[in-house]
PDB file of C-alpha atoms in Angstrom:
ATOM      1  CA  MET A   1       9.263   9.114  19.396  1.00  0.00           C
ATOM      2  CA  THR A   2      10.054   7.935  15.604  1.00  0.00           C
ATOM      3  CA  GLN A   3       6.978   6.499  13.604  1.00  0.00           C
ATOM      4  CA  TYR A   4       7.994   5.223  10.343  1.00  0.00           C
ATOM      5  CA  GLY A   5       6.291   5.623   7.190  1.00  0.00           C
ATOM      6  CA  PHE A   6       5.791   5.524   3.527  1.00  0.00           C
ATOM      7  CA  TYR A   7       5.913   8.040   0.427  1.00  0.00           C
ATOM      8  CA  PHE A   8       4.444   6.993  -2.698  1.00  0.00           C
ATOM      9  CA  ASP A   9       4.382   9.564  -5.965  1.00  0.00           C
ATOM     10  CA  ASN A  10       1.930   8.409  -8.003  1.00  0.00           C
ATOM     11  CA  SER A  11       2.687  10.587 -11.227  1.00  0.00           C
ATOM     12  CA  ARG A  12       5.771   8.868 -11.240  1.00  0.00           C
ATOM     13  CA  CYS A  13       4.774   4.954 -10.769  1.00  0.00           C
ATOM     14  CA  SER A  14       4.262   3.355 -14.542  1.00  0.00           C
ATOM     15  CA  GLY A  15       3.401  -0.131 -12.699  1.00  0.00           C
ATOM     16  CA  CYS A  16       6.015  -1.756 -13.722  1.00  0.00           C
ATOM     17  CA  LYS A  17       5.691  -3.919 -10.464  1.00  0.00           C
ATOM     18  CA  THR A  18       9.172  -4.308  -9.497  1.00  0.00           C
ATOM     19  CA  CYS A  19       8.978  -3.080  -6.276  1.00  0.00           C
ATOM     20  CA  MET A  20       6.254  -5.858  -5.866  1.00  0.00           C
ATOM     21  CA  MET A  21       8.724  -8.572  -7.138  1.00  0.00           C
ATOM     22  CA  ALA A  22      11.835  -7.033  -5.088  1.00  0.00           C
ATOM     23  CA  CYS A  23       9.804  -7.729  -1.954  1.00  0.00           C
ATOM     24  CA  LYS A  24       8.135 -11.254  -2.726  1.00  0.00           C
ATOM     25  CA  ASP A  25      12.152 -12.311  -3.720  1.00  0.00           C
ATOM     26  CA  TYR A  26      13.333 -10.740  -0.479  1.00  0.00           C
ATOM     27  CA  ASN A  27      11.037 -12.205   1.716  1.00  0.00           C
ATOM     28  CA  ASP A  28      11.206 -15.407  -0.299  1.00  0.00           C
ATOM     29  CA  LEU A  29       7.210 -15.072  -0.638  1.00  0.00           C
ATOM     30  CA  ASP A  30       5.318 -17.983  -2.508  1.00  0.00           C
ATOM     31  CA  ALA A  31       3.415 -17.473  -5.613  1.00  0.00           C
ATOM     32  CA  ASP A  32       0.274 -16.549  -4.244  1.00  0.00           C
ATOM     33  CA  LEU A  33       1.249 -14.146  -1.243  1.00  0.00           C
ATOM     34  CA  THR A  34       2.536 -10.905  -1.615  1.00  0.00           C
ATOM     35  CA  TYR A  35       3.189  -8.063   0.970  1.00  0.00           C
ATOM     36  CA  ARG A  36       3.501  -5.186  -1.481  1.00  0.00           C
ATOM     37  CA  ARG A  37       0.719  -4.760  -4.243  1.00  0.00           C
ATOM     38  CA  VAL A  38       0.354  -2.861  -7.348  1.00  0.00           C
ATOM     39  CA  TYR A  39      -3.182  -1.748  -8.277  1.00  0.00           C
ATOM     40  CA  ASP A  40      -4.347  -0.755 -12.041  1.00  0.00           C
ATOM     41  CA  TYR A  41      -6.781   1.408 -11.443  1.00  0.00           C
ATOM     42  CA  GLU A  42      -8.830   2.582 -14.619  1.00  0.00           C
ATOM     43  CA  GLY A  43     -11.950   3.552 -15.861  1.00  0.00           C
ATOM     44  CA  GLY A  44     -14.029   6.712 -17.649  1.00  0.00           C
ATOM     45  CA  ALA A  45     -16.809   7.568 -20.463  1.00  0.00           C
ATOM     46  CA  TRP A  46     -17.973   9.197 -22.988  1.00  0.00           C
ATOM     47  CA  GLN A  47     -19.433  12.396 -22.359  1.00  0.00           C
ATOM     48  CA  GLU A  48     -21.995  14.636 -24.799  1.00  0.00           C
ATOM     49  CA  ALA A  49     -20.262  17.880 -25.567  1.00  0.00           C
ATOM     50  CA  GLU A  50     -21.180  20.630 -27.458  1.00  0.00           C
ATOM     51  CA  GLN A  51     -22.867  20.731 -31.231  1.00  0.00           C
ATOM     52  CA  GLU A  52     -23.408  16.794 -30.996  1.00  0.00           C
ATOM     53  CA  THR A  53     -19.537  15.747 -30.268  1.00  0.00           C
ATOM     54  CA  TRP A  54     -18.486  13.297 -28.310  1.00  0.00           C
ATOM     55  CA  VAL A  55     -15.266  13.442 -25.302  1.00  0.00           C
ATOM     56  CA  GLN A  56     -13.734  11.049 -23.551  1.00  0.00           C
ATOM     57  CA  GLU A  57     -12.788  11.353 -20.064  1.00  0.00           C
ATOM     58  CA  VAL A  58     -10.722   8.005 -19.445  1.00  0.00           C
ATOM     59  CA  PHE A  59      -8.336   7.690 -16.632  1.00  0.00           C
ATOM     60  CA  SER A  60      -5.714   5.148 -15.636  1.00  0.00           C
ATOM     61  CA  TYR A  61      -3.193   4.795 -13.297  1.00  0.00           C
ATOM     62  CA  HIS A  62      -1.492   2.791 -10.358  1.00  0.00           C
ATOM     63  CA  VAL A  63      -1.094   2.763  -7.330  1.00  0.00           C
ATOM     64  CA  SER A  64       1.943   0.791  -5.166  1.00  0.00           C
ATOM     65  CA  PHE A  65       0.920   0.215  -1.516  1.00  0.00           C
ATOM     66  CA  SER A  66       1.857  -2.225   1.050  1.00  0.00           C
ATOM     67  CA  CYS A  67       1.440  -2.247   5.096  1.00  0.00           C
ATOM     68  CA  ALA A  68       0.746   1.453   6.020  1.00  0.00           C
ATOM     69  CA  HIS A  69       1.716   0.712   9.697  1.00  0.00           C
ATOM     70  CA  CYS A  70      -1.449   2.800  10.728  1.00  0.00           C
ATOM     71  CA  SER A  71      -1.096   4.829  13.618  1.00  0.00           C
ATOM     72  CA  GLU A  72      -4.328   3.685  14.783  1.00  0.00           C
ATOM     73  CA  ALA A  73      -3.926   0.253  13.564  1.00  0.00           C
ATOM     74  CA  VAL A  74      -7.325  -2.318  13.449  1.00  0.00           C
ATOM     75  CA  CYS A  75      -5.164  -5.247  12.936  1.00  0.00           C
ATOM     76  CA  LEU A  76      -3.720  -4.652  16.758  1.00  0.00           C
ATOM     77  CA  MET A  77      -6.952  -3.764  18.187  1.00  0.00           C
ATOM     78  CA  VAL A  78      -8.087  -7.267  17.183  1.00  0.00           C
ATOM     79  CA  CYS A  79      -5.309  -9.638  17.403  1.00  0.00           C
ATOM     80  CA  PRO A  80      -6.399 -12.205  20.367  1.00  0.00           C
ATOM     81  CA  THR A  81      -2.721 -13.251  21.354  1.00  0.00           C
ATOM     82  CA  GLY A  82      -0.395 -10.109  21.021  1.00  0.00           C
ATOM     83  CA  ALA A  83       1.005 -11.724  17.870  1.00  0.00           C
ATOM     84  CA  MET A  84       0.232  -8.234  15.843  1.00  0.00           C
ATOM     85  CA  HIS A  85       2.300  -5.747  17.814  1.00  0.00           C
ATOM     86  CA  ARG A  86       4.025  -2.732  17.459  1.00  0.00           C
ATOM     87  CA  ALA A  87       7.724  -2.505  17.440  1.00  0.00           C
ATOM     88  CA  GLU A  88      10.647  -0.117  17.126  1.00  0.00           C
ATOM     89  CA  GLY A  89      10.113   2.985  15.086  1.00  0.00           C
ATOM     90  CA  GLY A  90       6.070   2.281  15.511  1.00  0.00           C
ATOM     91  CA  LEU A  91       6.204  -0.597  12.435  1.00  0.00           C
ATOM     92  CA  VAL A  92       3.474  -3.214  12.855  1.00  0.00           C
ATOM     93  CA  ARG A  93       5.321  -6.268  13.153  1.00  0.00           C
ATOM     94  CA  THR A  94       3.986 -10.414  13.394  1.00  0.00           C
ATOM     95  CA  ASN A  95       5.151 -12.374  15.924  1.00  0.00           C
ATOM     96  CA  SER A  96       4.399 -15.895  14.125  1.00  0.00           C
ATOM     97  CA  ARG A  97       5.233 -17.920  17.509  1.00  0.00           C
ATOM     98  CA  VAL A  98       2.568 -16.685  19.033  1.00  0.00           C
ATOM     99  CA  CYS A  99       0.028 -15.996  16.103  1.00  0.00           C
ATOM    100  CA  ILE A 100      -2.870 -18.768  16.021  1.00  0.00           C
ATOM    101  CA  GLY A 101      -3.910 -17.957  12.353  1.00  0.00           C
ATOM    102  CA  CYS A 102      -7.380 -16.888  13.361  1.00  0.00           C
ATOM    103  CA  GLY A 103      -7.681 -14.549  10.418  1.00  0.00           C
ATOM    104  CA  TYR A 104      -9.057 -11.706  12.722  1.00  0.00           C
ATOM    105  CA  CYS A 105      -6.258  -9.071  11.538  1.00  0.00           C
ATOM    106  CA  THR A 106      -6.777  -9.794   7.971  1.00  0.00           C
ATOM    107  CA  LEU A 107     -10.698  -9.196   8.342  1.00  0.00           C
ATOM    108  CA  ALA A 108     -10.463  -6.237  10.210  1.00  0.00           C
ATOM    109  CA  CYS A 109      -7.376  -4.558   7.995  1.00  0.00           C
ATOM    110  CA  PRO A 110      -9.188  -2.157   5.280  1.00  0.00           C
ATOM    111  CA  TYR A 111      -6.254  -2.383   3.631  1.00  0.00           C
ATOM    112  CA  ASP A 112      -6.039  -6.245   3.593  1.00  0.00           C
ATOM    113  CA  ALA A 113      -2.402  -6.266   4.657  1.00  0.00           C
ATOM    114  CA  PRO A 114      -2.060  -9.430   6.840  1.00  0.00           C
ATOM    115  CA  ARG A 115      -2.820 -12.494   5.446  1.00  0.00           C
ATOM    116  CA  VAL A 116      -2.807 -15.988   6.757  1.00  0.00           C
ATOM    117  CA  SER A 117       0.006 -18.347   4.954  1.00  0.00           C
ATOM    118  CA  ASP A 118      -1.189 -21.500   3.669  1.00  0.00           C
ATOM    119  CA  VAL A 119       1.931 -22.967   4.820  1.00  0.00           C
ATOM    120  CA  THR A 120       2.650 -21.614   8.281  1.00  0.00           C
ATOM    121  CA  HIS A 121      -1.091 -21.254   8.905  1.00  0.00           C
ATOM    122  CA  THR A 122      -0.063 -17.957  10.898  1.00  0.00           C
ATOM    123  CA  SER A 123      -0.262 -14.367   9.976  1.00  0.00           C
ATOM    124  CA  THR A 124       2.464 -12.530   7.489  1.00  0.00           C
ATOM    125  CA  LYS A 125       2.598  -9.034   6.201  1.00  0.00           C
ATOM    126  CA  CYS A 126       5.244  -6.464   5.818  1.00  0.00           C
ATOM    127  CA  ASP A 127       7.085  -4.982   8.553  1.00  0.00           C
ATOM    128  CA  GLY A 128       8.815  -2.293   6.347  1.00  0.00           C
ATOM    129  CA  CYS A 129      11.790  -4.395   6.277  1.00  0.00           C
ATOM    130  CA  TYR A 130      12.457  -3.843   9.929  1.00  0.00           C
ATOM    131  CA  SER A 131      15.819  -5.951  10.227  1.00  0.00           C
ATOM    132  CA  ARG A 132      17.154  -3.661   7.042  1.00  0.00           C
ATOM    133  CA  VAL A 133      15.784  -0.487   8.838  1.00  0.00           C
ATOM    134  CA  LEU A 134      17.980  -1.142  11.752  1.00  0.00           C
ATOM    135  CA  GLU A 135      20.470  -1.672   9.856  1.00  0.00           C
ATOM    136  CA  GLY A 136      20.085   1.841   8.470  1.00  0.00           C
ATOM    137  CA  ALA A 137      19.471   0.864   4.750  1.00  0.00           C
ATOM    138  CA  SER A 138      15.393   1.346   2.973  1.00  0.00           C
ATOM    139  CA  PRO A 139      13.073  -1.443   2.386  1.00  0.00           C
ATOM    140  CA  ILE A 140      14.018  -3.643  -0.467  1.00  0.00           C
ATOM    141  CA  CYS A 141      10.959  -2.005  -2.590  1.00  0.00           C
ATOM    142  CA  VAL A 142      12.149   1.459  -2.212  1.00  0.00           C
ATOM    143  CA  GLU A 143      15.643   0.622  -3.159  1.00  0.00           C
ATOM    144  CA  ALA A 144      14.463  -1.274  -5.940  1.00  0.00           C
ATOM    145  CA  CYS A 145      11.870   1.263  -7.512  1.00  0.00           C
ATOM    146  CA  PRO A 146      13.409   2.287 -10.948  1.00  0.00           C
ATOM    147  CA  LEU A 147      11.221   5.505 -11.252  1.00  0.00           C
ATOM    148  CA  ARG A 148      11.777   6.690  -7.647  1.00  0.00           C
ATOM    149  CA  ALA A 149       8.222   6.589  -6.997  1.00  0.00           C
ATOM    150  CA  LEU A 150       9.119   5.724  -3.410  1.00  0.00           C
ATOM    151  CA  ASP A 151      10.707   6.810  -0.510  1.00  0.00           C
ATOM    152  CA  PHE A 152      10.572   5.844   3.694  1.00  0.00           C
ATOM    153  CA  ASP A 153      11.411   7.712   6.899  1.00  0.00           C
ATOM    154  CA  ASP A 154      10.023   9.420   9.689  1.00  0.00           C
ATOM    155  CA  ILE A 155       6.403  10.167   8.626  1.00  0.00           C
ATOM    156  CA  GLU A 156       7.112  13.894   9.951  1.00  0.00           C
ATOM    157  CA  VAL A 157       9.671  13.942   7.904  1.00  0.00           C
ATOM    158  CA  LEU A 158       7.674  12.993   4.850  1.00  0.00           C
ATOM    159  CA  ARG A 159       4.987  15.209   5.151  1.00  0.00           C
ATOM    160  CA  GLU A 160       7.377  18.314   5.770  1.00  0.00           C
ATOM    161  CA  LYS A 161       9.398  17.165   2.341  1.00  0.00           C
ATOM    162  CA  TYR A 162       6.481  15.871   0.107  1.00  0.00           C
ATOM    163  CA  GLU A 163       2.965  17.227  -0.651  1.00  0.00           C
ATOM    164  CA  GLY A 164       0.092  15.176  -0.538  1.00  0.00           C
ATOM    165  CA  ASN A 165      -2.356  13.287   0.936  1.00  0.00           C
ATOM    166  CA  ALA A 166      -2.960   9.728   2.465  1.00  0.00           C
ATOM    167  CA  GLY A 167      -5.170   8.225  -0.067  1.00  0.00           C
ATOM    168  CA  ILE A 168      -6.477   8.124  -3.123  1.00  0.00           C
ATOM    169  CA  ALA A 169      -8.606   5.426  -5.100  1.00  0.00           C
ATOM    170  CA  PRO A 170      -8.909   2.305  -4.414  1.00  0.00           C
ATOM    171  CA  LEU A 171      -7.594   2.835  -1.454  1.00  0.00           C
ATOM    172  CA  PRO A 172     -10.106   2.975   1.579  1.00  0.00           C
ATOM    173  CA  ASP A 173     -10.772   6.667   3.600  1.00  0.00           C
ATOM    174  CA  PRO A 174      -7.498   7.176   5.655  1.00  0.00           C
ATOM    175  CA  SER A 175      -9.627   8.266   8.289  1.00  0.00           C
ATOM    176  CA  PHE A 176     -10.470   4.801   9.501  1.00  0.00           C
ATOM    177  CA  THR A 177      -7.105   3.816  10.732  1.00  0.00           C
ATOM    178  CA  ASN A 178      -5.102   6.916  10.060  1.00  0.00           C
ATOM    179  CA  PRO A 179      -2.393   5.185   7.933  1.00  0.00           C
ATOM    180  CA  ASN A 180       1.531   6.620   8.029  1.00  0.00           C
ATOM    181  CA  ILE A 181       1.704   7.154   4.262  1.00  0.00           C
ATOM    182  CA  VAL A 182       2.171  10.044   2.039  1.00  0.00           C
ATOM    183  CA  ILE A 183       0.507  10.041  -1.493  1.00  0.00           C
ATOM    184  CA  LYS A 184       1.438  12.257  -4.516  1.00  0.00           C
ATOM    185  CA  PRO A 185      -1.676  12.281  -6.614  1.00  0.00           C
ATOM    186  CA  SER A 186      -1.359  12.665 -10.444  1.00  0.00           C
ATOM    187  CA  VAL A 187      -3.462  14.555 -12.394  1.00  0.00           C
ATOM    188  CA  ALA A 188      -5.587  11.183 -12.905  1.00  0.00           C
ATOM    189  CA  ALA A 189      -6.236  10.071  -9.432  1.00  0.00           C
ATOM    190  CA  ARG A 190      -9.512   9.813  -7.834  1.00  0.00           C
ATOM    191  CA  PRO A 191     -10.303  10.341  -4.535  1.00  0.00           C
ATOM    192  CA  CYS A 192     -10.972   7.469  -2.078  1.00  0.00           C
ATOM    193  CA  GLY A 193     -14.656   6.438  -2.341  1.00  0.00           C
ATOM    194  CA  ASP A 194     -14.779   7.085  -6.069  1.00  0.00           C
ATOM    195  CA  SER A 195     -17.411   4.554  -8.251  1.00  0.00           C
ATOM    196  CA  ALA A 196     -16.230   6.089 -11.530  1.00  0.00           C
ATOM    197  CA  GLY A 197     -13.384   3.521 -11.560  1.00  0.00           C
ATOM    198  CA  PHE A 198     -12.225  -0.148 -11.074  1.00  0.00           C
ATOM    199  CA  ILE A 199      -9.391  -2.560 -10.211  1.00  0.00           C
ATOM    200  CA  ALA A 200      -8.366  -3.772 -13.221  1.00  0.00           C
ATOM    201  CA  ASN A 201      -5.903  -6.235 -12.388  1.00  0.00           C
ATOM    202  CA  GLU A 202      -7.947  -7.549  -9.213  1.00  0.00           C
ATOM    203  CA  LYS A 203      -6.678 -11.166  -9.721  1.00  0.00           C
ATOM    204  CA  GLU A 204      -2.884  -9.854  -8.874  1.00  0.00           C
ATOM    205  CA  THR A 205      -4.145  -7.974  -5.766  1.00  0.00           C
ATOM    206  CA  ARG A 206      -5.921 -10.774  -3.916  1.00  0.00           C
TER     207      ARG A 206
END
């Protein structure tokens, strides 16, 4: 059974946010709602070296992330109406006709992927561009990325094709939900749970 997932090359991403804007435009999202977010993660400090000298250990990188269509998706587990469901290709979707807008999915998801819309008062999220995938096309974020830092395919194909893992800071530990994503970390990337850095554009990612 096919389980689709995403690949993200952290070493290629320049933080341009083209993927995020293409997603907003394609899905006609309001200014305060986005399915794909680009986190600017940075930090570091001065460290004392030999002979009374000091060196910098500063890092900065970008993480483009949307719903990971997790194999153990907690949004599915907590949804009281079945509005959150797994569709063809393992993509997690929301049925707005039966969603009551309780927000349990938002509270449960460690990636904060589902959001309750202020307009429709129902949960909404990335569905992997389900209609495009059914037509044989890639999600709009993948197609829009100018540096080809994103890819989309059967997760097993991606794992064989690329080297990487399923999590880097500031993302949560992948063991929580088993996300269907492969991430190639950059040389600056920090592991999940890192406390040395911070999200520099937190307001953009809320």
